[in-house]
Amino acid sequence: MTEHLYLDHNATTPIDPLVCDAMLPWLKNEFGNPSSVYALGRRAAAALATAREQVAALVGAQPSEIIFNSCGTEATNTAILSALAIDPDKRHIITSAVEHSATIKLCEYLATRGYEITWLPVSKEGLLDPAKLEAAITSDTAVVSLLWANNETGILFPVEEIAAITRSKKVPLHLDAVQAAGKVPINLEALGAQYVSLSAHKLYAPKGAGALYVNRRARYTPLLRGSQEETRRGGTQNVASIVAFGKAAELALAAMTTAPERIAALRNRFEQTLLSTIEGVRRNGTEEPRLPNTSNLSFSGIEAEAALLLFDQEGLCCSAGSACSSGSINPSHVLTAMGVTRDEARASLRFSLGRTTTEVEIDRALEIITRVVAKLRAALPTDGSPVQFAA
Ligand code: PLP
């Protein structure tokens, strides 16, 4: 079997062995319900409390401000719907054109229910202009929901300026920090956003756990009603995955002093090598401010989906700037919002490095990418149109 050369950490991360060790007891003997009063249940409740402290520490929050749930998507849906429920007369939502589908699909649905959605544009560099946010806020605005870091390009939004604007306009702010947590420093106490989404599986913990930060002064209504999480999120907690989330947050916080810098150096060498040694390669979006691990590049004349198939034969995992759905290839909404042409978007690949990525892996990836791009270009039809591969 080909070994994985995994450069797709923005999609999901491998489980850290220490995280796996921490969660195993909670999948075996420690099966208690954290709401039960006997010792087995009390131990589970204590494990949740520890995890809450660990996740809170990663993002500079109080443990009581962390509500555990199933995933980042649930956190985002809960935050936006909470803000709408609190102020039902307000019917305007502000978000951006480059959000994750968790936000986009909910806002598209809410538009069909009569809400007005403002989709803030981004520049060619992928940057958000805070002045455009300020101008878009009206007395009818119920919530502003924006990414902290973009999952496709890694580009960071100016969250301090965004929070200052929403604070001065007294509009609740939700930030999707699913990609940012563990990659850039986060201090929610200082920031003052009302809601922030987090997800365990981007942090070297398993899928199936997430969290919503709700500022202790913010108003909040739950999405799932029940007695758990102090009635803020009903449903028996996924204890093992939440324990894993906590351990992963602790490890991410400990790694913050060295890992981002090391990963950025690797990413920069990777990106600079491709930009300087292969013709027709362009970075999508600004160099900074960006997550340290993400590189989104367009390779003129190739079809990214075809490159993924050839990479897969060699074990290299990354993502395309387009998605195949019902037989046709749709260019990424993030890249098209940045003014990247359809063809360039279809020729774009996202590489996202992780804590365990090594120099040797980067060298191997560079070799594979160089070879595959040359092969795809050699197969180019003579009229210059990108080569079509059956999906
Ligand atoms: N927000 C961003 C920016 C993401 O990248 C993702 C996952 O890819 C999500 C939200 C959704 O998180 P989850 O997979 O935990 O639902």
mmCIF file of C-alpha atoms and ligand atoms in Angstrom:
data_model
loop_
_atom_site.group_PDB
_atom_site.id
_atom_site.type_symbol
_atom_site.label_atom_id
_atom_site.label_comp_id
_atom_site.label_asym_id
_atom_site.label_seq_id
_atom_site.Cartn_x
_atom_site.Cartn_y
_atom_site.Cartn_z
ATOM 1 C CA MET A 1 0.000 0.000 0.000
ATOM 2 C CA THR A 2 1.264 3.508 -0.837
ATOM 3 C CA GLU A 3 2.068 5.488 2.294
ATOM 4 C CA HIS A 4 0.116 8.677 2.746
ATOM 5 C CA LEU A 5 1.839 11.943 2.132
ATOM 6 C CA TYR A 6 -0.808 13.989 3.849
ATOM 7 C CA LEU A 7 -0.972 17.673 2.901
ATOM 8 C CA ASP A 8 -4.684 18.172 3.566
ATOM 9 C CA HIS A 9 -4.776 19.193 7.239
ATOM 10 C CA ASN A 10 -7.458 21.824 6.587
ATOM 11 C CA ALA A 11 -9.808 18.982 5.584
ATOM 12 C CA THR A 12 -9.117 17.011 8.741
ATOM 13 C CA THR A 13 -6.129 16.010 10.857
ATOM 14 C CA PRO A 14 -4.743 12.649 11.931
ATOM 15 C CA ILE A 15 -5.424 11.800 15.583
ATOM 16 C CA ASP A 16 -2.404 12.589 17.744
ATOM 17 C CA PRO A 17 -1.296 9.380 19.545
ATOM 18 C CA LEU A 18 -1.458 11.226 22.909
ATOM 19 C CA VAL A 19 -5.016 12.285 22.105
ATOM 20 C CA CYS A 20 -5.903 8.694 21.241
ATOM 21 C CA ASP A 21 -4.401 7.468 24.542
ATOM 22 C CA ALA A 22 -6.363 10.096 26.469
ATOM 23 C CA MET A 23 -9.697 9.100 24.946
ATOM 24 C CA LEU A 24 -9.341 5.299 25.055
ATOM 25 C CA PRO A 25 -10.457 4.783 28.702
ATOM 26 C CA TRP A 26 -13.658 6.689 27.870
ATOM 27 C CA LEU A 27 -14.403 4.185 25.097
ATOM 28 C CA LYS A 28 -13.772 1.213 27.400
ATOM 29 C CA ASN A 29 -14.488 1.024 31.148
ATOM 30 C CA GLU A 30 -15.355 4.675 31.686
ATOM 31 C CA PHE A 31 -18.672 4.580 29.885
ATOM 32 C CA GLY A 32 -20.708 6.546 32.429
ATOM 33 C CA ASN A 33 -23.248 9.190 31.559
ATOM 34 C CA PRO A 34 -21.898 12.517 32.842
ATOM 35 C CA SER A 35 -25.387 13.359 34.157
ATOM 36 C CA SER A 36 -25.487 10.264 36.415
ATOM 37 C CA VAL A 37 -24.948 10.823 40.130
ATOM 38 C CA TYR A 38 -22.863 7.714 40.949
ATOM 39 C CA ALA A 39 -19.062 7.624 40.714
ATOM 40 C CA LEU A 40 -18.946 6.321 37.132
ATOM 41 C CA GLY A 41 -21.025 9.282 35.973
ATOM 42 C CA ARG A 42 -19.220 11.766 38.197
ATOM 43 C CA ARG A 43 -15.880 10.736 36.677
ATOM 44 C CA ALA A 44 -17.282 11.408 33.201
ATOM 45 C CA ALA A 45 -18.551 14.814 34.357
ATOM 46 C CA ALA A 46 -15.118 15.597 35.814
ATOM 47 C CA ALA A 47 -13.498 14.623 32.501
ATOM 48 C CA LEU A 48 -15.822 17.038 30.681
ATOM 49 C CA ALA A 49 -14.877 19.781 33.141
ATOM 50 C CA THR A 50 -11.182 19.210 32.449
ATOM 51 C CA ALA A 51 -11.785 19.269 28.688
ATOM 52 C CA ARG A 52 -13.750 22.511 29.073
ATOM 53 C CA GLU A 53 -10.784 24.093 30.871
ATOM 54 C CA GLN A 54 -8.365 22.855 28.201
ATOM 55 C CA VAL A 55 -10.440 24.166 25.272
ATOM 56 C CA ALA A 56 -11.069 27.462 27.074
ATOM 57 C CA ALA A 57 -7.327 27.886 27.686
ATOM 58 C CA LEU A 58 -6.543 27.424 23.984
ATOM 59 C CA VAL A 59 -8.795 30.345 23.025
ATOM 60 C CA GLY A 60 -8.343 32.591 26.075
ATOM 61 C CA ALA A 61 -11.870 32.082 27.386
ATOM 62 C CA GLN A 62 -13.506 31.089 30.668
ATOM 63 C CA PRO A 63 -14.486 27.380 30.893
ATOM 64 C CA SER A 64 -18.100 28.410 31.508
ATOM 65 C CA GLU A 65 -18.119 30.104 28.080
ATOM 66 C CA ILE A 66 -17.472 26.801 26.252
ATOM 67 C CA ILE A 67 -20.523 24.756 25.198
ATOM 68 C CA PHE A 68 -19.656 21.336 23.790
ATOM 69 C CA ASN A 69 -21.564 20.025 20.779
ATOM 70 C CA SER A 70 -21.054 17.771 17.767
ATOM 71 C CA CYS A 71 -19.047 19.870 15.275
ATOM 72 C CA GLY A 72 -18.111 23.273 13.922
ATOM 73 C CA THR A 73 -21.143 23.281 11.647
ATOM 74 C CA GLU A 74 -23.466 22.860 14.622
ATOM 75 C CA ALA A 75 -21.658 25.668 16.444
ATOM 76 C CA THR A 76 -22.086 28.035 13.508
ATOM 77 C CA ASN A 77 -25.767 27.159 12.988
ATOM 78 C CA THR A 78 -26.401 27.577 16.715
ATOM 79 C CA ALA A 79 -24.691 30.962 16.904
ATOM 80 C CA ILE A 80 -26.520 32.513 13.958
ATOM 81 C CA LEU A 81 -29.916 31.060 14.900
ATOM 82 C CA SER A 82 -29.399 32.131 18.510
ATOM 83 C CA ALA A 83 -28.811 35.734 17.464
ATOM 84 C CA LEU A 84 -31.910 35.660 15.238
ATOM 85 C CA ALA A 85 -34.088 34.164 17.985
ATOM 86 C CA ILE A 86 -32.989 36.785 20.511
ATOM 87 C CA ASP A 87 -34.035 39.684 18.320
ATOM 88 C CA PRO A 88 -36.798 38.275 16.094
ATOM 89 C CA ASP A 89 -37.720 41.689 14.652
ATOM 90 C CA LYS A 90 -34.294 42.078 13.068
ATOM 91 C CA ARG A 91 -34.157 40.388 9.671
ATOM 92 C CA HIS A 92 -30.735 41.262 8.282
ATOM 93 C CA ILE A 93 -27.603 39.072 8.401
ATOM 94 C CA ILE A 94 -24.124 40.117 7.286
ATOM 95 C CA THR A 95 -21.619 37.504 6.189
ATOM 96 C CA SER A 96 -19.034 37.218 3.399
ATOM 97 C CA ALA A 97 -18.851 35.644 -0.034
ATOM 98 C CA VAL A 98 -16.002 33.331 1.002
ATOM 99 C CA GLU A 99 -17.493 31.602 4.054
ATOM 100 C CA HIS A 100 -17.521 27.885 4.775
ATOM 101 C CA SER A 101 -20.629 26.029 3.612
ATOM 102 C CA ALA A 102 -21.776 25.799 7.268
ATOM 103 C CA THR A 103 -22.530 29.522 7.089
ATOM 104 C CA ILE A 104 -23.407 29.791 3.400
ATOM 105 C CA LYS A 105 -25.990 26.998 3.372
ATOM 106 C CA LEU A 106 -27.690 28.320 6.512
ATOM 107 C CA CYS A 107 -27.804 31.891 5.154
ATOM 108 C CA GLU A 108 -29.117 30.681 1.788
ATOM 109 C CA TYR A 109 -31.862 28.834 3.648
ATOM 110 C CA LEU A 110 -32.624 31.863 5.820
ATOM 111 C CA ALA A 111 -32.906 33.975 2.650
ATOM 112 C CA THR A 112 -35.762 31.687 1.568
ATOM 113 C CA ARG A 113 -37.408 32.431 4.949
ATOM 114 C CA GLY A 114 -37.412 36.161 4.289
ATOM 115 C CA TYR A 115 -34.104 37.234 5.819
ATOM 116 C CA GLU A 116 -31.972 39.722 3.932
ATOM 117 C CA ILE A 117 -28.378 38.554 3.559
ATOM 118 C CA THR A 118 -25.446 40.863 2.788
ATOM 119 C CA TRP A 119 -22.577 38.895 1.261
ATOM 120 C CA LEU A 120 -19.533 41.121 1.822
ATOM 121 C CA PRO A 121 -17.047 40.942 -1.059
ATOM 122 C CA VAL A 122 -13.306 40.350 -0.704
ATOM 123 C CA SER A 123 -10.459 41.896 -2.705
ATOM 124 C CA LYS A 124 -8.419 40.042 -5.351
ATOM 125 C CA GLU A 125 -6.035 39.292 -2.478
ATOM 126 C CA GLY A 126 -8.864 37.690 -0.500
ATOM 127 C CA LEU A 127 -8.954 40.499 2.070
ATOM 128 C CA LEU A 128 -12.052 41.890 3.741
ATOM 129 C CA ASP A 129 -12.401 45.667 4.001
ATOM 130 C CA PRO A 130 -13.751 46.518 7.489
ATOM 131 C CA ALA A 131 -15.186 49.785 6.098
ATOM 132 C CA LYS A 132 -17.511 47.703 3.907
ATOM 133 C CA LEU A 133 -18.718 45.845 6.990
ATOM 134 C CA GLU A 134 -19.327 49.091 8.838
ATOM 135 C CA ALA A 135 -21.277 50.522 5.892
ATOM 136 C CA ALA A 136 -23.431 47.391 5.613
ATOM 137 C CA ILE A 137 -24.683 47.425 9.223
ATOM 138 C CA THR A 138 -28.199 48.823 9.609
ATOM 139 C CA SER A 139 -30.660 49.091 12.477
ATOM 140 C CA ASP A 140 -32.162 45.832 11.126
ATOM 141 C CA THR A 141 -28.896 43.821 11.386
ATOM 142 C CA ALA A 142 -29.360 40.844 13.720
ATOM 143 C CA VAL A 143 -25.886 39.294 13.448
ATOM 144 C CA VAL A 144 -22.541 39.491 11.671
ATOM 145 C CA SER A 145 -20.985 36.093 10.936
ATOM 146 C CA LEU A 146 -17.478 35.923 9.474
ATOM 147 C CA LEU A 147 -14.528 33.582 9.169
ATOM 148 C CA TRP A 148 -11.455 34.058 11.322
ATOM 149 C CA ALA A 149 -9.332 32.124 8.801
ATOM 150 C CA ASN A 150 -10.375 30.913 5.389
ATOM 151 C CA ASN A 151 -10.255 27.142 4.975
ATOM 152 C CA GLU A 152 -9.275 27.286 1.278
ATOM 153 C CA THR A 153 -6.690 30.071 1.200
ATOM 154 C CA GLY A 154 -5.745 30.410 4.866
ATOM 155 C CA ILE A 155 -6.295 34.166 4.610
ATOM 156 C CA LEU A 156 -7.063 35.810 7.958
ATOM 157 C CA PHE A 157 -9.827 38.355 8.369
ATOM 158 C CA PRO A 158 -9.083 41.440 10.535
ATOM 159 C CA VAL A 159 -11.003 40.119 13.532
ATOM 160 C CA GLU A 160 -9.958 42.873 15.972
ATOM 161 C CA GLU A 161 -11.232 45.587 13.626
ATOM 162 C CA ILE A 162 -14.360 43.575 12.879
ATOM 163 C CA ALA A 163 -15.068 43.139 16.604
ATOM 164 C CA ALA A 164 -14.475 46.846 17.277
ATOM 165 C CA ILE A 165 -17.032 47.751 14.585
ATOM 166 C CA THR A 166 -19.718 45.315 15.734
ATOM 167 C CA ARG A 167 -19.153 46.407 19.339
ATOM 168 C CA SER A 168 -19.592 50.080 18.471
ATOM 169 C CA LYS A 169 -22.742 49.254 16.461
ATOM 170 C CA LYS A 170 -24.016 46.899 19.184
ATOM 171 C CA VAL A 171 -24.532 44.004 16.760
ATOM 172 C CA PRO A 172 -23.741 40.418 17.872
ATOM 173 C CA LEU A 173 -20.664 38.922 16.184
ATOM 174 C CA HIS A 174 -20.066 35.273 15.349
ATOM 175 C CA LEU A 175 -16.583 34.235 14.218
ATOM 176 C CA ASP A 176 -15.847 30.863 12.639
ATOM 177 C CA ALA A 177 -12.474 29.982 14.163
ATOM 178 C CA VAL A 178 -12.550 26.327 13.097
ATOM 179 C CA GLN A 179 -9.380 26.737 10.996
ATOM 180 C CA ALA A 180 -7.737 29.392 13.144
ATOM 181 C CA ALA A 181 -7.703 27.551 16.485
ATOM 182 C CA GLY A 182 -4.321 25.994 17.191
ATOM 183 C CA LYS A 183 -2.722 27.758 14.204
ATOM 184 C CA VAL A 184 -2.804 31.400 15.314
ATOM 185 C CA PRO A 185 -3.040 32.872 18.834
ATOM 186 C CA ILE A 186 -6.614 33.464 19.991
ATOM 187 C CA ASN A 187 -7.603 35.564 22.980
ATOM 188 C CA LEU A 188 -11.373 35.753 23.177
ATOM 189 C CA GLU A 189 -11.339 37.599 26.498
ATOM 190 C CA ALA A 190 -9.614 40.500 24.762
ATOM 191 C CA LEU A 191 -11.577 40.249 21.507
ATOM 192 C CA GLY A 192 -15.098 40.457 22.840
ATOM 193 C CA ALA A 193 -16.932 38.545 20.060
ATOM 194 C CA GLN A 194 -20.247 37.098 21.239
ATOM 195 C CA TYR A 195 -19.958 33.674 19.567
ATOM 196 C CA VAL A 196 -17.012 31.641 18.208
ATOM 197 C CA SER A 197 -17.132 28.214 16.516
ATOM 198 C CA LEU A 198 -14.521 25.501 17.112
ATOM 199 C CA SER A 199 -14.079 21.943 15.863
ATOM 200 C CA ALA A 200 -12.047 19.052 17.311
ATOM 201 C CA HIS A 201 -11.106 17.279 14.098
ATOM 202 C CA LYS A 202 -8.988 20.164 12.784
ATOM 203 C CA LEU A 203 -6.904 19.912 15.965
ATOM 204 C CA TYR A 204 -5.654 16.292 15.836
ATOM 205 C CA ALA A 205 -8.721 14.923 17.652
ATOM 206 C CA PRO A 206 -11.489 12.763 16.149
ATOM 207 C CA LYS A 207 -14.554 13.954 14.277
ATOM 208 C CA GLY A 208 -17.778 14.271 16.255
ATOM 209 C CA ALA A 209 -16.963 16.992 18.778
ATOM 210 C CA GLY A 210 -17.070 20.743 18.503
ATOM 211 C CA ALA A 211 -17.703 23.726 20.709
ATOM 212 C CA LEU A 212 -19.430 27.057 20.653
ATOM 213 C CA TYR A 213 -17.890 29.830 22.717
ATOM 214 C CA VAL A 214 -20.587 32.131 24.036
ATOM 215 C CA ASN A 215 -19.315 35.235 25.763
ATOM 216 C CA ARG A 216 -20.618 35.255 29.326
ATOM 217 C CA ARG A 217 -22.276 38.647 28.768
ATOM 218 C CA ALA A 218 -23.918 37.609 25.475
ATOM 219 C CA ARG A 219 -27.537 36.612 25.158
ATOM 220 C CA TYR A 220 -28.036 33.081 23.897
ATOM 221 C CA THR A 221 -30.763 30.639 22.960
ATOM 222 C CA PRO A 222 -29.964 26.944 22.395
ATOM 223 C CA LEU A 223 -30.506 25.080 19.155
ATOM 224 C CA LEU A 224 -31.041 21.694 20.828
ATOM 225 C CA ARG A 225 -33.061 21.950 23.997
ATOM 226 C CA GLY A 226 -32.321 19.550 26.836
ATOM 227 C CA SER A 227 -30.727 19.521 30.236
ATOM 228 C CA GLN A 228 -27.079 18.951 29.286
ATOM 229 C CA GLU A 229 -24.447 21.673 29.092
ATOM 230 C CA GLU A 230 -26.498 23.578 31.669
ATOM 231 C CA THR A 231 -29.460 23.546 29.244
ATOM 232 C CA ARG A 232 -27.403 25.326 26.599
ATOM 233 C CA ARG A 233 -27.066 22.259 24.342
ATOM 234 C CA GLY A 234 -29.253 19.226 24.885
ATOM 235 C CA GLY A 235 -28.024 15.699 24.144
ATOM 236 C CA THR A 236 -25.775 13.381 26.150
ATOM 237 C CA GLN A 237 -22.222 14.520 25.607
ATOM 238 C CA ASN A 238 -19.813 12.504 23.442
ATOM 239 C CA VAL A 239 -17.483 12.068 26.419
ATOM 240 C CA ALA A 240 -14.625 10.241 24.671
ATOM 241 C CA SER A 241 -14.454 12.703 21.784
ATOM 242 C CA ILE A 242 -14.741 15.696 24.097
ATOM 243 C CA VAL A 243 -11.926 14.331 26.291
ATOM 244 C CA ALA A 244 -9.903 13.969 23.084
ATOM 245 C CA PHE A 245 -10.818 17.537 22.078
ATOM 246 C CA GLY A 246 -9.577 18.784 25.445
ATOM 247 C CA LYS A 247 -6.287 16.904 25.200
ATOM 248 C CA ALA A 248 -5.832 18.125 21.619
ATOM 249 C CA ALA A 249 -6.429 21.712 22.747
ATOM 250 C CA GLU A 250 -3.839 21.304 25.504
ATOM 251 C CA LEU A 251 -1.284 19.949 23.013
ATOM 252 C CA ALA A 252 -2.100 22.685 20.480
ATOM 253 C CA LEU A 253 -1.586 25.366 23.122
ATOM 254 C CA ALA A 254 1.752 23.841 24.151
ATOM 255 C CA ALA A 255 2.812 23.682 20.484
ATOM 256 C CA MET A 256 1.851 27.322 19.779
ATOM 257 C CA THR A 257 5.302 28.603 20.739
ATOM 258 C CA THR A 258 7.151 26.596 18.081
ATOM 259 C CA ALA A 259 4.852 24.720 15.676
ATOM 260 C CA PRO A 260 3.357 27.618 13.665
ATOM 261 C CA GLU A 261 6.803 29.065 12.957
ATOM 262 C CA ARG A 262 8.235 25.702 11.910
ATOM 263 C CA ILE A 263 5.219 24.936 9.722
ATOM 264 C CA ALA A 264 5.332 28.395 8.118
ATOM 265 C CA ALA A 265 8.999 27.901 7.216
ATOM 266 C CA LEU A 266 8.181 24.546 5.588
ATOM 267 C CA ARG A 267 5.145 26.004 3.785
ATOM 268 C CA ASN A 268 7.189 28.954 2.536
ATOM 269 C CA ARG A 269 9.945 26.725 1.168
ATOM 270 C CA PHE A 270 7.323 24.502 -0.488
ATOM 271 C CA GLU A 271 5.486 27.463 -2.020
ATOM 272 C CA GLN A 272 8.585 29.397 -3.094
ATOM 273 C CA THR A 273 10.038 26.311 -4.766
ATOM 274 C CA LEU A 274 6.884 25.711 -6.793
ATOM 275 C CA LEU A 275 6.548 29.412 -7.697
ATOM 276 C CA SER A 276 10.153 29.671 -8.823
ATOM 277 C CA THR A 277 10.756 26.315 -10.507
ATOM 278 C CA ILE A 278 7.501 25.649 -12.388
ATOM 279 C CA GLU A 279 6.265 28.121 -14.968
ATOM 280 C CA GLY A 280 2.722 29.399 -14.779
ATOM 281 C CA VAL A 281 2.247 28.941 -11.007
ATOM 282 C CA ARG A 282 0.448 31.690 -9.064
ATOM 283 C CA ARG A 283 -0.565 32.001 -5.431
ATOM 284 C CA ASN A 284 -4.254 32.604 -4.874
ATOM 285 C CA GLY A 285 -4.555 35.521 -2.475
ATOM 286 C CA THR A 286 -2.231 37.498 -0.303
ATOM 287 C CA GLU A 287 0.957 36.122 1.211
ATOM 288 C CA GLU A 288 0.083 37.695 4.585
ATOM 289 C CA PRO A 289 -1.885 37.711 6.818
ATOM 290 C CA ARG A 290 -2.368 33.983 6.320
ATOM 291 C CA LEU A 291 -2.474 30.768 8.333
ATOM 292 C CA PRO A 292 1.064 29.377 8.577
ATOM 293 C CA ASN A 293 0.123 26.012 7.065
ATOM 294 C CA THR A 294 -1.897 26.786 3.933
ATOM 295 C CA SER A 295 -0.812 27.279 0.331
ATOM 296 C CA ASN A 296 -3.373 27.687 -2.447
ATOM 297 C CA LEU A 297 -1.757 27.697 -5.882
ATOM 298 C CA SER A 298 -2.976 27.800 -9.459
ATOM 299 C CA PHE A 299 -1.017 25.792 -12.069
ATOM 300 C CA SER A 300 -1.966 27.158 -15.482
ATOM 301 C CA GLY A 301 -3.189 24.639 -18.024
ATOM 302 C CA ILE A 302 -3.907 21.760 -15.633
ATOM 303 C CA GLU A 303 -7.172 20.338 -14.399
ATOM 304 C CA ALA A 304 -6.873 20.111 -10.590
ATOM 305 C CA GLU A 305 -9.251 17.138 -10.412
ATOM 306 C CA ALA A 306 -6.953 15.215 -12.794
ATOM 307 C CA ALA A 307 -3.925 16.171 -10.703
ATOM 308 C CA LEU A 308 -5.657 14.816 -7.587
ATOM 309 C CA LEU A 309 -6.159 11.437 -9.277
ATOM 310 C CA LEU A 310 -2.481 11.223 -10.251
ATOM 311 C CA PHE A 311 -1.347 12.450 -6.807
ATOM 312 C CA ASP A 312 -3.532 9.804 -5.206
ATOM 313 C CA GLN A 313 -1.674 7.058 -7.091
ATOM 314 C CA GLU A 314 1.457 8.213 -5.255
ATOM 315 C CA GLY A 315 -0.240 8.699 -1.898
ATOM 316 C CA LEU A 316 -0.206 12.515 -1.981
ATOM 317 C CA CYS A 317 -3.393 13.954 -0.444
ATOM 318 C CA CYS A 318 -4.430 17.571 -1.052
ATOM 319 C CA SER A 319 -7.548 19.404 -2.260
ATOM 320 C CA ALA A 320 -8.742 21.034 -5.467
ATOM 321 C CA GLY A 321 -10.052 24.559 -5.875
ATOM 322 C CA SER A 322 -13.105 23.076 -7.470
ATOM 323 C CA ALA A 323 -15.597 20.369 -6.668
ATOM 324 C CA CYS A 324 -17.123 17.734 -8.898
ATOM 325 C CA SER A 325 -20.857 17.640 -8.485
ATOM 326 C CA SER A 326 -23.313 15.830 -10.721
ATOM 327 C CA GLY A 327 -20.792 15.379 -13.505
ATOM 328 C CA SER A 328 -19.683 18.994 -13.831
ATOM 329 C CA ILE A 329 -16.762 20.740 -12.147
ATOM 330 C CA ASN A 330 -17.709 23.822 -10.142
ATOM 331 C CA PRO A 331 -14.916 26.260 -9.414
ATOM 332 C CA SER A 332 -14.526 27.226 -5.753
ATOM 333 C CA HIS A 333 -16.787 30.071 -4.592
ATOM 334 C CA VAL A 334 -13.864 31.398 -2.549
ATOM 335 C CA LEU A 335 -11.575 31.716 -5.559
ATOM 336 C CA THR A 336 -14.271 33.107 -7.855
ATOM 337 C CA ALA A 337 -15.174 35.725 -5.186
ATOM 338 C CA MET A 338 -11.507 36.787 -5.359
ATOM 339 C CA GLY A 339 -11.820 37.337 -9.095
ATOM 340 C CA VAL A 340 -9.882 34.188 -10.024
ATOM 341 C CA THR A 341 -11.104 33.082 -13.450
ATOM 342 C CA ARG A 342 -13.011 29.824 -13.883
ATOM 343 C CA ASP A 343 -10.048 28.210 -15.624
ATOM 344 C CA GLU A 344 -7.577 29.351 -12.957
ATOM 345 C CA ALA A 345 -9.876 28.109 -10.206
ATOM 346 C CA ARG A 346 -10.139 24.755 -11.945
ATOM 347 C CA ALA A 347 -6.335 24.677 -12.058
ATOM 348 C CA SER A 348 -5.975 25.429 -8.331
ATOM 349 C CA LEU A 349 -4.770 23.148 -5.566
ATOM 350 C CA ARG A 350 -4.804 23.629 -1.811
ATOM 351 C CA PHE A 351 -1.948 22.183 0.191
ATOM 352 C CA SER A 352 -2.267 22.335 3.981
ATOM 353 C CA LEU A 353 0.609 21.208 6.173
ATOM 354 C CA GLY A 354 0.426 19.919 9.726
ATOM 355 C CA ARG A 355 2.352 19.459 12.938
ATOM 356 C CA THR A 356 3.937 16.225 11.749
ATOM 357 C CA THR A 357 4.849 17.351 8.220
ATOM 358 C CA THR A 358 8.591 16.879 7.644
ATOM 359 C CA GLU A 359 11.232 18.339 5.314
ATOM 360 C CA VAL A 360 11.500 14.913 3.656
ATOM 361 C CA GLU A 361 7.753 14.881 2.958
ATOM 362 C CA ILE A 362 7.943 18.363 1.457
ATOM 363 C CA ASP A 363 10.789 17.252 -0.831
ATOM 364 C CA ARG A 364 8.792 14.220 -1.940
ATOM 365 C CA ALA A 365 5.670 16.320 -2.511
ATOM 366 C CA LEU A 366 7.656 18.825 -4.594
ATOM 367 C CA GLU A 367 9.022 16.022 -6.731
ATOM 368 C CA ILE A 368 5.574 14.468 -7.282
ATOM 369 C CA ILE A 369 3.868 17.797 -8.026
ATOM 370 C CA THR A 370 6.570 18.857 -10.507
ATOM 371 C CA ARG A 371 6.303 15.538 -12.343
ATOM 372 C CA VAL A 372 2.482 15.433 -12.376
ATOM 373 C CA VAL A 373 2.139 19.035 -13.589
ATOM 374 C CA ALA A 374 4.604 18.335 -16.426
ATOM 375 C CA LYS A 375 2.686 15.174 -17.352
ATOM 376 C CA LEU A 376 -0.674 16.959 -17.417
ATOM 377 C CA ARG A 377 0.731 19.812 -19.457
ATOM 378 C CA ALA A 378 2.302 17.390 -21.937
ATOM 379 C CA ALA A 379 -1.188 15.927 -22.438
ATOM 380 C CA LEU A 380 -2.651 19.391 -23.160
ATOM 381 C CA PRO A 381 -4.806 19.557 -26.278
ATOM 382 C CA THR A 382 -3.025 21.671 -28.916
ATOM 383 C CA ASP A 383 -5.797 24.325 -28.809
ATOM 384 C CA GLY A 384 -4.656 25.207 -25.255
ATOM 385 C CA SER A 385 -7.833 24.101 -23.468
ATOM 386 C CA PRO A 386 -7.296 22.093 -20.264
ATOM 387 C CA VAL A 387 -7.151 18.331 -20.694
ATOM 388 C CA GLN A 388 -10.381 16.612 -19.614
ATOM 389 C CA PHE A 389 -10.213 13.456 -17.539
ATOM 390 C CA ALA A 390 -13.169 11.262 -16.733
ATOM 391 C CA ALA A 391 -13.971 11.720 -13.036
HETATM 392 N N1 PLP B 1 -15.766 26.211 9.271
HETATM 393 C C1 PLP B 1 -14.617 26.038 8.613
HETATM 394 C C2 PLP B 1 -13.790 27.223 8.270
HETATM 395 C C3 PLP B 1 -14.196 24.758 8.257
HETATM 396 O O1 PLP B 1 -13.064 24.590 7.583
HETATM 397 C C4 PLP B 1 -15.014 23.657 8.616
HETATM 398 C C5 PLP B 1 -14.646 22.285 8.210
HETATM 399 O O2 PLP B 1 -14.072 22.083 7.154
HETATM 400 C C6 PLP B 1 -16.202 23.908 9.317
HETATM 401 C C7 PLP B 1 -16.554 25.196 9.634
HETATM 402 C C8 PLP B 1 -17.112 22.802 9.722
HETATM 403 O O3 PLP B 1 -16.576 22.084 10.810
HETATM 404 P P1 PLP B 1 -17.109 20.597 11.096
HETATM 405 O O4 PLP B 1 -16.486 19.716 10.044
HETATM 406 O O5 PLP B 1 -16.619 20.295 12.474
HETATM 407 O O6 PLP B 1 -18.585 20.651 11.013
#
